[in-house]
């Protein structure tokens, strides 16, 4: 996933008490990009979103022969049993792993043919289109989903991904993120009126993530701390705070948050792998910056 965030004008510090030397624009740009990637993967993953969450990004290693063998096996199997949805989904995930995004999208299309009303499949397709840099089509897909369900948090999540992937013009990204922020806040008001508590919490997580992409770390931390007070058992805000503290080079505070996250995340949680990947990636990225 190629997440892109905006570059801010030179900042003397991240907060008044712990001044941080200003970073070159390209370095601040890279930090914000890495933060966006980790936070957007971490923040919205709960079991109800399992089938719509984007698969892992393609690996940065050579393809293993075993994976190619499995790909051929699944394709041969589906040639005789084209309606085997489980095998088709496995093939799609393998295509993503092998960085064959157009072929993965074709597999999702076959799943959609069998279940045209499944919103999560349409979300999955739009996510893959973003991966494949077909951003305009992805955005149209997410917007189509929102036209039917204005409280689909994952579709807003996808739009944020698409916006930050679509342009390296920091001013254009800033403008579009501001528009999305207003739309998210309007959806949050609707959730409050209709007492959609779970969706409202997810929207608040997403809003905090967009705030990080705008480099307002303190505001984002405030949102996460409020979420922790309301539900101390939700492990997502701890991970997100750990990522922010890592970016702020506050290692001890970051480790405290990561430790709480590790203690709370259920063993075998379907998205623990995504959380762990994001946490490790951000810690390694911070160490490289040092």
Coordinates of C-alpha atoms in Angstrom, one line a residue:
X1 CA 0.0 0.0 0.0
X2 CA 1.4 3.4 -1.0
X3 CA 0.0 5.8 1.5
X4 CA 0.9 9.5 1.0
X5 CA 0.5 12.2 3.5
X6 CA 1.0 15.9 3.3
X7 CA 4.2 17.9 3.9
X8 CA 3.9 20.6 6.5
X9 CA 5.8 23.8 6.6
X10 CA 8.9 23.7 8.9
X11 CA 7.9 22.9 12.5
X12 CA 10.3 23.7 15.4
X13 CA 8.7 21.1 17.7
X14 CA 6.1 18.5 18.1
X15 CA 5.1 19.9 21.4
X16 CA 6.3 22.7 23.7
X17 CA 8.0 20.6 26.2
X18 CA 10.1 18.3 23.9
X19 CA 11.4 20.3 21.0
X20 CA 12.3 18.2 18.0
X21 CA 14.7 19.6 15.4
X22 CA 13.0 20.4 12.1
X23 CA 13.3 17.6 9.6
X24 CA 13.9 18.1 5.9
X25 CA 10.5 18.2 4.0
X26 CA 11.1 14.8 2.3
X27 CA 11.9 13.2 5.6
X28 CA 8.8 14.6 7.3
X29 CA 6.8 13.4 4.2
X30 CA 8.2 9.9 4.6
X31 CA 7.4 9.8 8.3
X32 CA 3.8 10.9 7.8
X33 CA 3.4 8.4 5.0
X34 CA 4.6 5.5 7.2
X35 CA 2.3 6.7 10.0
X36 CA -0.6 6.7 7.7
X37 CA 0.1 3.2 6.5
X38 CA 0.5 1.8 10.0
X39 CA -2.5 3.6 11.5
X40 CA -4.9 2.9 8.7
X41 CA -4.1 -0.8 8.8
X42 CA -4.4 -0.9 12.6
X43 CA -7.3 1.3 13.4
X44 CA -10.4 -0.2 11.9
X45 CA -9.8 -3.9 12.0
X46 CA -12.5 -5.7 14.1
X47 CA -14.0 -9.1 13.4
X48 CA -17.1 -7.7 11.6
X49 CA -14.9 -6.2 8.9
X50 CA -12.9 -9.4 8.4
X51 CA -13.9 -10.2 4.8
X52 CA -13.7 -6.6 3.6
X53 CA -10.3 -5.7 5.1
X54 CA -7.5 -5.4 2.6
X55 CA -5.1 -8.4 2.3
X56 CA -1.5 -8.0 3.3
X57 CA 0.5 -5.9 0.9
X58 CA 2.7 -7.8 -1.6
X59 CA 6.0 -9.0 0.0
X60 CA 9.3 -7.4 -0.8
X61 CA 10.9 -10.8 -1.4
X62 CA 11.3 -13.2 -4.3
X63 CA 8.3 -15.5 -5.0
X64 CA 8.8 -18.9 -3.5
X65 CA 8.3 -21.9 -5.7
X66 CA 5.8 -23.4 -3.2
X67 CA 3.6 -20.4 -3.7
X68 CA 3.7 -20.7 -7.4
X69 CA 2.9 -24.4 -7.1
X70 CA -0.1 -23.6 -4.8
X71 CA -1.3 -21.0 -7.3
X72 CA -1.3 -23.6 -10.1
X73 CA -3.0 -26.1 -7.9
X74 CA -5.8 -23.7 -7.1
X75 CA -6.3 -22.6 -10.7
X76 CA -6.5 -26.3 -11.8
X77 CA -9.0 -27.0 -9.0
X78 CA -11.2 -24.0 -9.9
X79 CA -11.1 -25.0 -13.6
X80 CA -13.2 -28.0 -12.7
X81 CA -15.0 -26.4 -9.7
X82 CA -15.5 -22.7 -10.6
X83 CA -18.1 -22.2 -7.8
X84 CA -15.7 -23.2 -4.9
X85 CA -15.8 -19.8 -3.1
X86 CA -13.3 -20.8 -0.4
X87 CA -10.7 -21.8 -3.0
X88 CA -11.4 -18.7 -5.1
X89 CA -10.8 -16.5 -2.0
X90 CA -7.6 -18.4 -1.3
X91 CA -6.5 -17.9 -4.9
X92 CA -7.2 -14.2 -4.6
X93 CA -5.2 -13.8 -1.4
X94 CA -2.3 -15.7 -3.1
X95 CA -2.5 -13.5 -6.2
X96 CA -2.1 -10.4 -3.9
X97 CA 0.8 -12.0 -2.1
X98 CA 2.4 -12.6 -5.5
X99 CA 1.7 -9.0 -6.5
X100 CA -0.7 -10.1 -9.3
X101 CA -3.3 -7.4 -8.4
X102 CA -5.2 -7.4 -11.7
X103 CA -5.6 -11.2 -11.4
X104 CA -6.7 -10.9 -7.8
X105 CA -9.4 -8.4 -8.9
X106 CA -10.6 -10.9 -11.4
X107 CA -11.0 -13.4 -8.7
X108 CA -13.0 -11.0 -6.6
X109 CA -15.2 -10.3 -9.6
X110 CA -16.0 -14.0 -9.8
X111 CA -17.0 -13.9 -6.1
X112 CA -19.2 -10.8 -6.7
X113 CA -20.9 -12.6 -9.5
X114 CA -22.1 -15.2 -7.1
X115 CA -22.9 -12.7 -4.3
X116 CA -23.7 -9.3 -6.0
X117 CA -25.2 -7.9 -2.9
X118 CA -22.2 -8.5 -0.6
X119 CA -20.9 -5.1 0.3
X120 CA -17.8 -6.5 1.8
X121 CA -16.7 -8.0 -1.5
X122 CA -17.2 -4.6 -3.2
X123 CA -15.1 -3.0 -0.5
X124 CA -12.4 -5.7 -1.0
X125 CA -12.4 -5.0 -4.8
X126 CA -12.0 -1.2 -4.3
X127 CA -9.2 -1.8 -1.8
X128 CA -7.4 -4.0 -4.4
X129 CA -7.9 -1.3 -7.1
X130 CA -6.2 1.2 -4.8
X131 CA -3.3 -1.3 -4.4
X132 CA -3.1 -1.6 -8.2
X133 CA -3.0 2.2 -8.6
X134 CA -6.4 2.3 -10.3
X135 CA -7.3 5.0 -7.8
X136 CA -10.2 6.7 -9.7
X137 CA -12.0 3.4 -10.1
X138 CA -11.4 2.6 -6.4
X139 CA -12.8 6.0 -5.3
X140 CA -15.9 5.5 -7.4
X141 CA -16.4 2.1 -5.8
X142 CA -16.1 3.5 -2.3
X143 CA -18.4 6.4 -3.1
X144 CA -20.9 4.0 -4.6
X145 CA -20.9 2.0 -1.3
X146 CA -21.4 5.2 0.7
X147 CA -24.4 6.2 -1.5
X148 CA -26.1 3.1 -0.2
X149 CA -24.7 3.1 3.3
X150 CA -23.6 6.5 4.6
X151 CA -22.3 5.0 7.8
X152 CA -19.9 2.5 6.2
X153 CA -16.7 3.4 8.1
X154 CA -14.6 1.1 6.0
X155 CA -15.6 2.9 2.8
X156 CA -14.4 6.2 4.3
X157 CA -11.2 4.4 5.3
X158 CA -10.8 3.4 1.7
X159 CA -11.4 6.9 0.4
X160 CA -8.7 8.2 2.8
X161 CA -6.3 5.6 1.4
X162 CA -7.3 6.5 -2.2
X163 CA -6.8 10.3 -1.6
X164 CA -3.4 9.8 -0.1
X165 CA -2.3 7.4 -2.8
X166 CA -3.6 9.5 -5.7
X167 CA -1.3 12.6 -5.5
X168 CA 2.1 13.7 -4.3
X169 CA 0.9 17.3 -4.3
X170 CA 0.8 18.0 -0.6
X171 CA -1.6 20.9 -1.0
X172 CA -4.0 18.9 -3.1
X173 CA -3.9 16.0 -0.5
X174 CA -4.5 18.5 2.3
X175 CA -7.5 20.0 0.6
X176 CA -9.1 16.6 -0.1
X177 CA -8.4 15.4 3.4
X178 CA -10.1 18.5 4.8
X179 CA -13.2 17.7 2.7
X180 CA -13.1 14.1 3.9
X181 CA -12.8 15.3 7.5
X182 CA -15.9 17.3 7.2
X183 CA -17.8 14.3 5.7
X184 CA -16.5 12.1 8.5
X185 CA -17.6 14.6 11.1
X186 CA -21.1 14.8 9.5
X187 CA -21.4 11.0 9.5
X188 CA -20.4 11.0 13.2
X189 CA -23.2 13.4 13.9
X190 CA -25.6 11.1 12.2
X191 CA -24.3 8.2 14.3
X192 CA -24.9 10.2 17.5
X193 CA -28.4 11.0 16.4
X194 CA -29.2 7.3 15.6
X195 CA -27.2 6.0 18.5
X196 CA -24.8 3.9 16.4
X197 CA -22.2 3.6 19.1
X198 CA -19.9 1.1 17.4
X199 CA -19.8 3.0 14.2
X200 CA -19.2 6.3 16.0
X201 CA -16.2 4.8 17.8
X202 CA -14.8 3.6 14.5
X203 CA -15.3 7.0 12.9
X204 CA -13.5 8.6 15.8
X205 CA -10.6 6.2 15.3
X206 CA -10.5 7.1 11.6
X207 CA -10.7 10.8 12.4
X208 CA -7.7 10.5 14.7
X209 CA -5.8 8.7 11.9
X210 CA -6.5 11.5 9.4
X211 CA -5.3 13.9 12.1
X212 CA -2.0 12.1 12.3
X213 CA -1.7 12.3 8.5
X214 CA -2.0 16.1 9.0
X215 CA 0.9 15.9 11.5
X216 CA -1.3 17.1 14.4
X217 CA 0.0 14.3 16.8
X218 CA -1.2 16.0 20.0
X219 CA -4.8 16.3 18.8
X220 CA -4.8 12.6 17.6
X221 CA -3.4 11.5 21.0
X222 CA -6.2 13.4 22.7
X223 CA -8.8 11.5 20.7
X224 CA -7.1 8.1 21.5
X225 CA -6.9 8.9 25.2
X226 CA -10.7 9.7 25.2
X227 CA -11.4 6.4 23.5
X228 CA -9.3 4.6 26.1
X229 CA -11.2 6.2 29.0
X230 CA -14.5 5.1 27.4
X231 CA -13.4 1.5 26.8
X232 CA -10.0 0.5 28.4
X233 CA -10.3 -3.0 26.9
X234 CA -10.2 -1.9 23.3
X235 CA -6.6 -2.5 22.2
X236 CA -6.7 -0.4 19.0
X237 CA -6.1 3.0 20.6
X238 CA -3.1 1.7 22.5
X239 CA -1.4 0.5 19.3
X240 CA -2.1 3.8 17.6
X241 CA -0.7 5.8 20.5
X242 CA 2.4 3.7 20.4
X243 CA 2.9 4.5 16.8
X244 CA 2.5 8.2 17.4
X245 CA 4.9 8.2 20.3
X246 CA 7.3 6.3 18.1
X247 CA 7.1 9.1 15.5
X248 CA 7.6 11.6 18.3
X249 CA 10.7 9.7 19.4
X250 CA 9.3 9.1 22.9
X251 CA 10.4 5.5 23.1
X252 CA 9.5 4.8 26.7
X253 CA 5.9 6.1 26.2
X254 CA 5.6 4.1 23.0
X255 CA 6.7 0.9 24.6
X256 CA 4.2 1.3 27.4
X257 CA 1.4 1.6 24.8
X258 CA 2.7 -1.3 22.8
X259 CA 2.9 -3.4 26.0
X260 CA -0.7 -2.6 26.9
X261 CA -1.7 -3.5 23.4
X262 CA 0.1 -6.8 23.5
X263 CA -1.6 -7.6 26.8
X264 CA -5.1 -6.9 25.6
X265 CA -5.1 -8.2 22.0
X266 CA -6.8 -11.6 22.1
X267 CA -4.7 -14.6 21.1
X268 CA -5.7 -15.8 17.7
X269 CA -7.5 -12.5 16.9
X270 CA -8.0 -12.5 13.1
X271 CA -6.2 -9.3 12.6
X272 CA -3.4 -9.6 15.2
X273 CA -1.0 -10.2 12.3
X274 CA -1.9 -6.8 10.8
X275 CA -1.5 -5.1 14.1
X276 CA 1.9 -6.7 14.8
X277 CA 3.2 -5.9 11.3
X278 CA 2.3 -2.3 11.7
X279 CA 3.9 -2.1 15.1
X280 CA 7.1 -3.7 14.0
X281 CA 7.3 -1.7 10.9
X282 CA 6.9 1.6 12.7
X283 CA 9.5 0.7 15.4
X284 CA 12.0 -0.3 12.7
X285 CA 11.3 2.9 10.7
X286 CA 11.9 5.1 13.8
X287 CA 15.2 3.3 14.4
X288 CA 16.3 3.9 10.9
X289 CA 15.5 7.6 11.2
X290 CA 17.8 7.8 14.3

